[in-house]
Amino acid sequence: MSDSLEEYLEVACGLTKEVGQIIRNKIWVDKQSIVTKEHKHDFVTETDQEVEKLLITGLSSQFPDHKFIGEETTSSGVKAEFTDDPTWIIDPVDGTLNFVHGYPNVCVSIGLAINKELVVGIIYVPVPDLMFTAIKGKGAFLNDKKIHVSNVKNLTDALLILELSGGAIAERRQTYVDYVSAFLCHVHGIRSAGSAAYNMAMVALGGGDCYFEIGIHCWDMAAGAIIVREAGGVVFDTTGGEFDVMSRRVLCAASEELAKQVVPYIKQTSPARDD
Ligand code: IPD
């Protein structure tokens, strides 16, 4: 089994590097062709669609019996089917809003689940060429160098990562304003990268200590969940319960102690599940 996981990772990393070149070539090209999805700040570009197609075509030619859940395929109306079959969960461009603006925190995020368990994760940040990877039980790596979460256990010592997305939706806007005012007097600082996958990679790296978000999708967090865990961190539901990749809720941290201190501040909601 572990040989196969290594082969899956190797093939997926090769394809990810190839599509990363497309993202690098296009990020600062004048105007991306943009379409909006769920709301007026929810974008998709031709590059999202092109990259997803290349990844799915490349992976399915090597692994014809594997299944796929892709952000753009799902947005076009194909229902996500999460079964026990090996399933690649793909966000071709996580941080599309960043991409549209030319802000380089943009990731390709790919998780592989087998029997619904995440076993391989890749987060590739093509502009600075950062390749985060993990295989279940084998640790987490950045460009082949082993990485580990920080040793922060207290909120008062933490660099907290918060997404400030959903600006087009009044209720979400207020929630983020409330979070900033609630946390700012406790933590060392707050950062917001504009990509869930990037945020999770930062927790895995020890660059940030805790990140949570409600309303993101399985493709935003599948790869990050295994990478954070393999880097020694914890991944929970935002209530502090068991993480469920289809639930659209994630809380990850350098330690369980830190995660549990953050839970009481989170405004819990239950968006429609991905499956
Ligand atoms: C978005 C990013 C962002 C998060 C949004 C996601 P996308 O993903 O991960 O950080 O706050 O909720 O939709 O659309 O750029 O793939």
mmCIF file of C-alpha atoms and ligand atoms in Angstrom:
data_model
loop_
_atom_site.group_PDB
_atom_site.id
_atom_site.type_symbol
_atom_site.label_atom_id
_atom_site.label_comp_id
_atom_site.label_asym_id
_atom_site.label_seq_id
_atom_site.Cartn_x
_atom_site.Cartn_y
_atom_site.Cartn_z
ATOM 1 C CA MET A 1 0.000 0.000 0.000
ATOM 2 C CA SER A 2 2.663 2.524 0.986
ATOM 3 C CA ASP A 3 4.547 1.977 -2.325
ATOM 4 C CA SER A 4 1.336 2.831 -4.164
ATOM 5 C CA LEU A 5 0.833 5.968 -2.107
ATOM 6 C CA GLU A 6 4.347 7.053 -3.015
ATOM 7 C CA GLU A 7 3.613 6.415 -6.684
ATOM 8 C CA TYR A 8 0.357 8.389 -6.447
ATOM 9 C CA LEU A 9 2.225 11.284 -4.849
ATOM 10 C CA GLU A 10 5.001 11.217 -7.441
ATOM 11 C CA VAL A 11 2.608 11.255 -10.395
ATOM 12 C CA ALA A 12 0.433 13.973 -8.854
ATOM 13 C CA CYS A 13 3.469 16.124 -7.973
ATOM 14 C CA GLY A 14 4.749 15.888 -11.555
ATOM 15 C CA LEU A 15 1.417 17.039 -12.949
ATOM 16 C CA THR A 16 1.153 19.741 -10.299
ATOM 17 C CA LYS A 17 4.532 21.166 -11.302
ATOM 18 C CA GLU A 18 3.391 21.238 -14.941
ATOM 19 C CA VAL A 19 0.161 23.116 -14.203
ATOM 20 C CA GLY A 20 2.049 25.378 -11.812
ATOM 21 C CA GLN A 21 3.910 26.680 -14.856
ATOM 22 C CA ILE A 22 0.577 27.695 -16.424
ATOM 23 C CA ILE A 23 -0.392 29.601 -13.267
ATOM 24 C CA ARG A 24 3.019 31.331 -13.141
ATOM 25 C CA ASN A 25 2.705 32.307 -16.808
ATOM 26 C CA LYS A 26 -0.774 33.729 -16.393
ATOM 27 C CA ILE A 27 -0.913 35.392 -12.988
ATOM 28 C CA TRP A 28 0.448 38.720 -14.154
ATOM 29 C CA VAL A 29 -0.999 38.642 -17.652
ATOM 30 C CA ASP A 30 -3.245 41.659 -18.112
ATOM 31 C CA LYS A 31 -6.801 40.415 -17.670
ATOM 32 C CA GLN A 32 -7.991 36.987 -16.713
ATOM 33 C CA SER A 33 -11.294 35.944 -18.237
ATOM 34 C CA ILE A 34 -13.457 35.932 -15.109
ATOM 35 C CA VAL A 35 -16.868 34.496 -14.357
ATOM 36 C CA THR A 36 -18.576 34.811 -10.952
ATOM 37 C CA LYS A 37 -20.127 31.812 -9.180
ATOM 38 C CA GLU A 38 -22.036 31.832 -5.861
ATOM 39 C CA HIS A 39 -21.738 35.580 -5.231
ATOM 40 C CA LYS A 40 -20.080 38.625 -6.768
ATOM 41 C CA HIS A 41 -16.695 37.997 -5.070
ATOM 42 C CA ASP A 42 -16.644 34.268 -5.950
ATOM 43 C CA PHE A 43 -14.635 33.970 -9.164
ATOM 44 C CA VAL A 44 -13.625 31.343 -11.649
ATOM 45 C CA THR A 45 -11.173 31.961 -14.489
ATOM 46 C CA GLU A 46 -10.248 30.048 -17.626
ATOM 47 C CA THR A 47 -7.053 29.024 -15.830
ATOM 48 C CA ASP A 48 -9.011 27.318 -12.997
ATOM 49 C CA GLN A 49 -10.876 25.298 -15.610
ATOM 50 C CA GLU A 50 -7.825 24.524 -17.747
ATOM 51 C CA VAL A 51 -5.713 23.420 -14.766
ATOM 52 C CA GLU A 52 -8.451 21.188 -13.335
ATOM 53 C CA LYS A 53 -8.976 19.530 -16.717
ATOM 54 C CA LEU A 54 -5.243 18.846 -17.139
ATOM 55 C CA LEU A 55 -4.939 17.391 -13.628
ATOM 56 C CA ILE A 56 -7.954 15.111 -14.002
ATOM 57 C CA THR A 57 -6.909 13.988 -17.487
ATOM 58 C CA GLY A 58 -3.336 13.293 -16.335
ATOM 59 C CA LEU A 59 -4.312 11.425 -13.169
ATOM 60 C CA SER A 60 -7.066 9.380 -14.792
ATOM 61 C CA SER A 61 -4.747 8.282 -17.600
ATOM 62 C CA GLN A 62 -2.366 6.834 -14.956
ATOM 63 C CA PHE A 63 -5.048 5.617 -12.533
ATOM 64 C CA PRO A 64 -8.141 4.841 -14.627
ATOM 65 C CA ASP A 65 -10.224 3.433 -11.752
ATOM 66 C CA HIS A 66 -9.750 6.488 -9.505
ATOM 67 C CA LYS A 67 -12.539 9.011 -8.924
ATOM 68 C CA PHE A 68 -12.402 12.808 -8.819
ATOM 69 C CA ILE A 69 -14.038 15.670 -6.979
ATOM 70 C CA GLY A 70 -12.918 18.923 -8.565
ATOM 71 C CA GLU A 71 -13.975 22.442 -7.648
ATOM 72 C CA GLU A 72 -14.753 23.521 -11.188
ATOM 73 C CA THR A 73 -16.371 20.234 -12.259
ATOM 74 C CA THR A 74 -18.626 20.440 -9.198
ATOM 75 C CA SER A 75 -19.454 24.102 -9.883
ATOM 76 C CA SER A 76 -20.557 23.166 -13.380
ATOM 77 C CA GLY A 77 -23.311 21.025 -11.822
ATOM 78 C CA VAL A 78 -21.647 17.602 -11.414
ATOM 79 C CA LYS A 79 -22.519 16.340 -7.908
ATOM 80 C CA ALA A 80 -19.570 15.384 -5.689
ATOM 81 C CA GLU A 81 -19.635 11.640 -5.023
ATOM 82 C CA PHE A 82 -17.491 10.660 -2.053
ATOM 83 C CA THR A 83 -17.203 6.879 -1.955
ATOM 84 C CA ASP A 84 -14.645 4.380 -0.631
ATOM 85 C CA ASP A 85 -12.913 4.395 -4.036
ATOM 86 C CA PRO A 86 -9.604 6.250 -4.312
ATOM 87 C CA THR A 87 -10.806 9.820 -4.844
ATOM 88 C CA TRP A 88 -8.698 12.823 -5.771
ATOM 89 C CA ILE A 89 -10.122 16.037 -4.303
ATOM 90 C CA ILE A 90 -8.811 18.944 -6.374
ATOM 91 C CA ASP A 91 -8.779 22.706 -6.166
ATOM 92 C CA PRO A 92 -6.913 23.767 -9.319
ATOM 93 C CA VAL A 93 -6.421 27.362 -8.158
ATOM 94 C CA ASP A 94 -7.104 27.951 -4.465
ATOM 95 C CA GLY A 95 -7.045 31.671 -3.983
ATOM 96 C CA THR A 96 -8.769 32.558 -7.249
ATOM 97 C CA LEU A 97 -9.467 36.087 -5.984
ATOM 98 C CA ASN A 98 -5.707 36.478 -5.353
ATOM 99 C CA PHE A 99 -5.005 35.104 -8.828
ATOM 100 C CA VAL A 100 -7.413 37.555 -10.448
ATOM 101 C CA HIS A 101 -5.662 40.445 -8.678
ATOM 102 C CA GLY A 102 -2.134 39.119 -9.259
ATOM 103 C CA TYR A 103 -1.524 38.531 -5.520
ATOM 104 C CA PRO A 104 0.730 35.476 -5.549
ATOM 105 C CA ASN A 105 -0.734 33.442 -2.655
ATOM 106 C CA VAL A 106 -2.251 30.982 -5.077
ATOM 107 C CA CYS A 107 -2.123 27.199 -4.636
ATOM 108 C CA VAL A 108 -2.877 23.999 -6.440
ATOM 109 C CA SER A 109 -4.438 21.787 -3.755
ATOM 110 C CA ILE A 110 -4.817 18.031 -4.230
ATOM 111 C CA GLY A 111 -5.859 15.481 -1.609
ATOM 112 C CA LEU A 112 -6.297 11.757 -2.174
ATOM 113 C CA ALA A 113 -8.780 9.828 -0.011
ATOM 114 C CA ILE A 114 -9.027 6.028 0.056
ATOM 115 C CA ASN A 115 -11.912 4.492 1.993
ATOM 116 C CA LYS A 116 -12.808 8.114 2.754
ATOM 117 C CA GLU A 117 -9.534 8.574 4.627
ATOM 118 C CA LEU A 118 -7.081 11.247 3.464
ATOM 119 C CA VAL A 119 -3.804 9.515 2.628
ATOM 120 C CA VAL A 120 -1.906 11.879 0.300
ATOM 121 C CA GLY A 121 -1.804 15.681 0.190
ATOM 122 C CA ILE A 122 -0.143 18.207 -2.103
ATOM 123 C CA ILE A 123 -0.275 21.970 -1.813
ATOM 124 C CA TYR A 124 1.825 23.677 -4.468
ATOM 125 C CA VAL A 125 2.381 27.438 -4.417
ATOM 126 C CA PRO A 126 3.765 27.914 -7.927
ATOM 127 C CA VAL A 127 4.929 31.538 -7.866
ATOM 128 C CA PRO A 128 7.516 31.046 -5.085
ATOM 129 C CA ASP A 129 7.805 27.316 -5.991
ATOM 130 C CA LEU A 130 6.779 25.893 -2.606
ATOM 131 C CA MET A 131 5.743 22.230 -2.765
ATOM 132 C CA PHE A 132 4.122 20.936 0.438
ATOM 133 C CA THR A 133 3.473 17.193 0.490
ATOM 134 C CA ALA A 134 2.420 14.454 2.883
ATOM 135 C CA ILE A 135 1.710 10.746 2.841
ATOM 136 C CA LYS A 136 -0.185 9.233 5.773
ATOM 137 C CA GLY A 137 2.265 8.041 8.403
ATOM 138 C CA LYS A 138 5.323 9.427 6.588
ATOM 139 C CA GLY A 139 5.486 13.043 7.752
ATOM 140 C CA ALA A 140 5.027 16.341 5.930
ATOM 141 C CA PHE A 141 7.553 18.044 3.679
ATOM 142 C CA LEU A 142 8.265 21.382 2.047
ATOM 143 C CA ASN A 143 10.361 20.939 -1.115
ATOM 144 C CA ASP A 144 11.503 17.545 0.270
ATOM 145 C CA LYS A 145 12.559 18.955 3.649
ATOM 146 C CA LYS A 146 10.623 17.680 6.665
ATOM 147 C CA ILE A 147 8.413 20.292 8.324
ATOM 148 C CA HIS A 148 6.767 20.529 11.745
ATOM 149 C CA VAL A 149 4.123 22.730 13.321
ATOM 150 C CA SER A 150 5.172 25.291 15.957
ATOM 151 C CA ASN A 151 5.152 24.473 19.671
ATOM 152 C CA VAL A 152 2.561 27.155 20.517
ATOM 153 C CA LYS A 153 -0.048 26.046 23.048
ATOM 154 C CA ASN A 154 -1.583 29.346 24.158
ATOM 155 C CA LEU A 155 -3.680 31.845 22.270
ATOM 156 C CA THR A 156 -1.626 34.659 23.809
ATOM 157 C CA ASP A 157 1.481 33.320 22.005
ATOM 158 C CA ALA A 158 -0.218 32.626 18.696
ATOM 159 C CA LEU A 159 -0.076 34.043 15.189
ATOM 160 C CA LEU A 160 -3.674 33.424 14.157
ATOM 161 C CA ILE A 161 -4.714 32.991 10.535
ATOM 162 C CA LEU A 162 -8.189 34.239 9.648
ATOM 163 C CA GLU A 163 -9.712 34.511 6.212
ATOM 164 C CA LEU A 164 -11.481 37.814 5.578
ATOM 165 C CA SER A 165 -13.497 36.488 2.666
ATOM 166 C CA GLY A 166 -17.225 36.753 1.948
ATOM 167 C CA GLY A 167 -17.126 40.529 1.652
ATOM 168 C CA ALA A 168 -20.147 40.385 -0.629
ATOM 169 C CA ILE A 169 -22.299 38.781 2.081
ATOM 170 C CA ALA A 170 -23.334 41.122 4.907
ATOM 171 C CA GLU A 171 -23.632 38.469 7.628
ATOM 172 C CA ARG A 172 -20.207 36.964 6.899
ATOM 173 C CA ARG A 173 -18.690 40.431 6.726
ATOM 174 C CA GLN A 174 -19.886 41.176 10.259
ATOM 175 C CA THR A 175 -18.652 37.801 11.534
ATOM 176 C CA TYR A 176 -15.127 38.593 10.331
ATOM 177 C CA VAL A 177 -15.213 42.064 11.870
ATOM 178 C CA ASP A 178 -16.292 40.443 15.168
ATOM 179 C CA TYR A 179 -13.488 37.865 14.962
ATOM 180 C CA VAL A 180 -10.836 40.512 14.404
ATOM 181 C CA SER A 181 -12.020 42.567 17.355
ATOM 182 C CA ALA A 182 -12.351 39.494 19.606
ATOM 183 C CA PHE A 183 -8.955 37.975 18.835
ATOM 184 C CA LEU A 184 -6.756 41.013 18.294
ATOM 185 C CA CYS A 185 -6.308 41.779 22.000
ATOM 186 C CA HIS A 186 -5.212 38.179 22.742
ATOM 187 C CA VAL A 187 -2.971 36.987 19.926
ATOM 188 C CA HIS A 188 0.461 38.120 18.716
ATOM 189 C CA GLY A 189 -1.090 38.962 15.360
ATOM 190 C CA ILE A 190 -3.598 38.034 12.683
ATOM 191 C CA ARG A 191 -2.750 37.093 9.082
ATOM 192 C CA SER A 192 -5.005 36.507 6.102
ATOM 193 C CA ALA A 193 -3.516 34.909 2.979
ATOM 194 C CA GLY A 194 -6.578 34.557 0.752
ATOM 195 C CA SER A 195 -6.234 30.804 0.272
ATOM 196 C CA ALA A 196 -7.427 28.114 2.670
ATOM 197 C CA ALA A 197 -4.817 25.679 1.376
ATOM 198 C CA TYR A 198 -2.034 28.233 1.859
ATOM 199 C CA ASN A 199 -3.265 28.925 5.399
ATOM 200 C CA MET A 200 -3.170 25.239 6.267
ATOM 201 C CA ALA A 201 0.286 24.880 4.731
ATOM 202 C CA MET A 202 1.449 27.771 6.957
ATOM 203 C CA VAL A 203 0.145 25.994 10.079
ATOM 204 C CA ALA A 204 1.970 22.827 8.966
ATOM 205 C CA LEU A 205 5.150 24.829 8.449
ATOM 206 C CA GLY A 206 4.945 26.503 11.864
ATOM 207 C CA GLY A 207 4.677 29.923 10.203
ATOM 208 C CA GLY A 208 1.186 30.371 11.638
ATOM 209 C CA ASP A 209 -0.254 28.605 14.678
ATOM 210 C CA CYS A 210 -3.980 28.281 14.108
ATOM 211 C CA TYR A 211 -6.519 28.690 11.305
ATOM 212 C CA PHE A 212 -10.251 28.093 11.152
ATOM 213 C CA GLU A 213 -12.942 28.702 8.591
ATOM 214 C CA ILE A 214 -16.561 27.761 8.006
ATOM 215 C CA GLY A 215 -18.001 27.693 4.483
ATOM 216 C CA ILE A 216 -14.992 26.471 2.540
ATOM 217 C CA HIS A 217 -15.205 23.240 0.538
ATOM 218 C CA CYS A 218 -13.575 19.808 0.579
ATOM 219 C CA TRP A 219 -11.198 20.827 -2.236
ATOM 220 C CA ASP A 220 -9.969 23.797 -0.179
ATOM 221 C CA MET A 221 -9.015 21.669 2.837
ATOM 222 C CA ALA A 222 -8.465 17.992 1.884
ATOM 223 C CA ALA A 223 -4.751 18.332 1.148
ATOM 224 C CA GLY A 224 -4.190 20.735 4.047
ATOM 225 C CA ALA A 225 -5.792 18.371 6.555
ATOM 226 C CA ILE A 226 -3.328 15.549 5.935
ATOM 227 C CA ILE A 227 -0.358 17.907 5.622
ATOM 228 C CA VAL A 228 -1.127 19.581 8.980
ATOM 229 C CA ARG A 229 -1.608 16.221 10.716
ATOM 230 C CA GLU A 230 1.572 14.770 9.262
ATOM 231 C CA ALA A 231 3.423 17.885 10.421
ATOM 232 C CA GLY A 232 2.328 17.068 13.982
ATOM 233 C CA GLY A 233 -0.646 19.433 14.160
ATOM 234 C CA VAL A 234 -4.308 18.834 14.905
ATOM 235 C CA VAL A 235 -7.322 19.137 12.619
ATOM 236 C CA PHE A 236 -10.813 19.369 14.093
ATOM 237 C CA ASP A 237 -14.313 20.404 13.231
ATOM 238 C CA THR A 238 -14.828 24.041 14.297
ATOM 239 C CA THR A 239 -16.766 22.770 17.355
ATOM 240 C CA GLY A 240 -13.661 20.865 18.486
ATOM 241 C CA GLY A 241 -15.211 17.557 17.375
ATOM 242 C CA GLU A 242 -13.998 15.146 14.726
ATOM 243 C CA PHE A 243 -12.974 16.673 11.387
ATOM 244 C CA ASP A 244 -15.161 15.751 8.419
ATOM 245 C CA VAL A 245 -13.767 16.809 5.042
ATOM 246 C CA MET A 246 -17.272 17.146 3.564
ATOM 247 C CA SER A 247 -18.621 19.353 6.379
ATOM 248 C CA ARG A 248 -17.245 22.674 5.077
ATOM 249 C CA ARG A 249 -15.780 23.417 8.525
ATOM 250 C CA VAL A 250 -12.189 23.234 9.644
ATOM 251 C CA LEU A 251 -10.072 24.216 12.636
ATOM 252 C CA CYS A 252 -6.391 23.349 12.519
ATOM 253 C CA ALA A 253 -3.678 24.248 14.973
ATOM 254 C CA ALA A 254 -0.203 23.516 16.210
ATOM 255 C CA SER A 255 -1.639 21.865 19.335
ATOM 256 C CA GLU A 256 -4.898 20.584 20.751
ATOM 257 C CA GLU A 257 -4.575 23.010 23.684
ATOM 258 C CA LEU A 258 -4.507 25.973 21.280
ATOM 259 C CA ALA A 259 -7.385 24.654 19.149
ATOM 260 C CA LYS A 260 -9.577 24.212 22.232
ATOM 261 C CA GLN A 261 -8.937 27.840 23.293
ATOM 262 C CA VAL A 262 -10.126 29.085 19.909
ATOM 263 C CA VAL A 263 -13.388 27.069 19.762
ATOM 264 C CA PRO A 264 -15.431 29.328 22.122
ATOM 265 C CA TYR A 265 -14.832 32.334 19.853
ATOM 266 C CA ILE A 266 -16.119 30.647 16.693
ATOM 267 C CA LYS A 267 -19.589 31.524 15.483
ATOM 268 C CA GLN A 268 -20.820 28.045 14.558
ATOM 269 C CA THR A 269 -22.921 27.652 11.425
ATOM 270 C CA SER A 270 -23.678 24.594 9.285
ATOM 271 C CA PRO A 271 -23.447 25.268 5.555
ATOM 272 C CA ALA A 272 -24.889 22.680 3.139
ATOM 273 C CA ARG A 273 -22.448 19.745 3.016
ATOM 274 C CA ASP A 274 -20.335 18.936 -0.021
ATOM 275 C CA ASP A 275 -21.620 15.348 -0.330
HETATM 276 C C1 IPD B 1 -11.374 30.261 -1.549
HETATM 277 C C2 IPD B 1 -10.158 30.421 -0.668
HETATM 278 C C3 IPD B 1 -10.404 31.396 0.462
HETATM 279 C C4 IPD B 1 -11.622 31.048 1.265
HETATM 280 C C5 IPD B 1 -12.821 30.953 0.336
HETATM 281 C C6 IPD B 1 -12.563 29.912 -0.728
HETATM 282 P P1 IPD B 1 -11.148 29.464 -4.099
HETATM 283 O O1 IPD B 1 -11.176 29.220 -2.492
HETATM 284 O O2 IPD B 1 -9.756 29.186 -0.134
HETATM 285 O O3 IPD B 1 -9.327 31.397 1.339
HETATM 286 O O4 IPD B 1 -11.834 32.007 2.243
HETATM 287 O O5 IPD B 1 -13.954 30.606 1.095
HETATM 288 O O6 IPD B 1 -13.694 29.845 -1.592
HETATM 289 O O7 IPD B 1 -12.517 29.844 -4.500
HETATM 290 O O8 IPD B 1 -10.156 30.536 -4.340
HETATM 291 O O9 IPD B 1 -10.722 28.150 -4.660
#
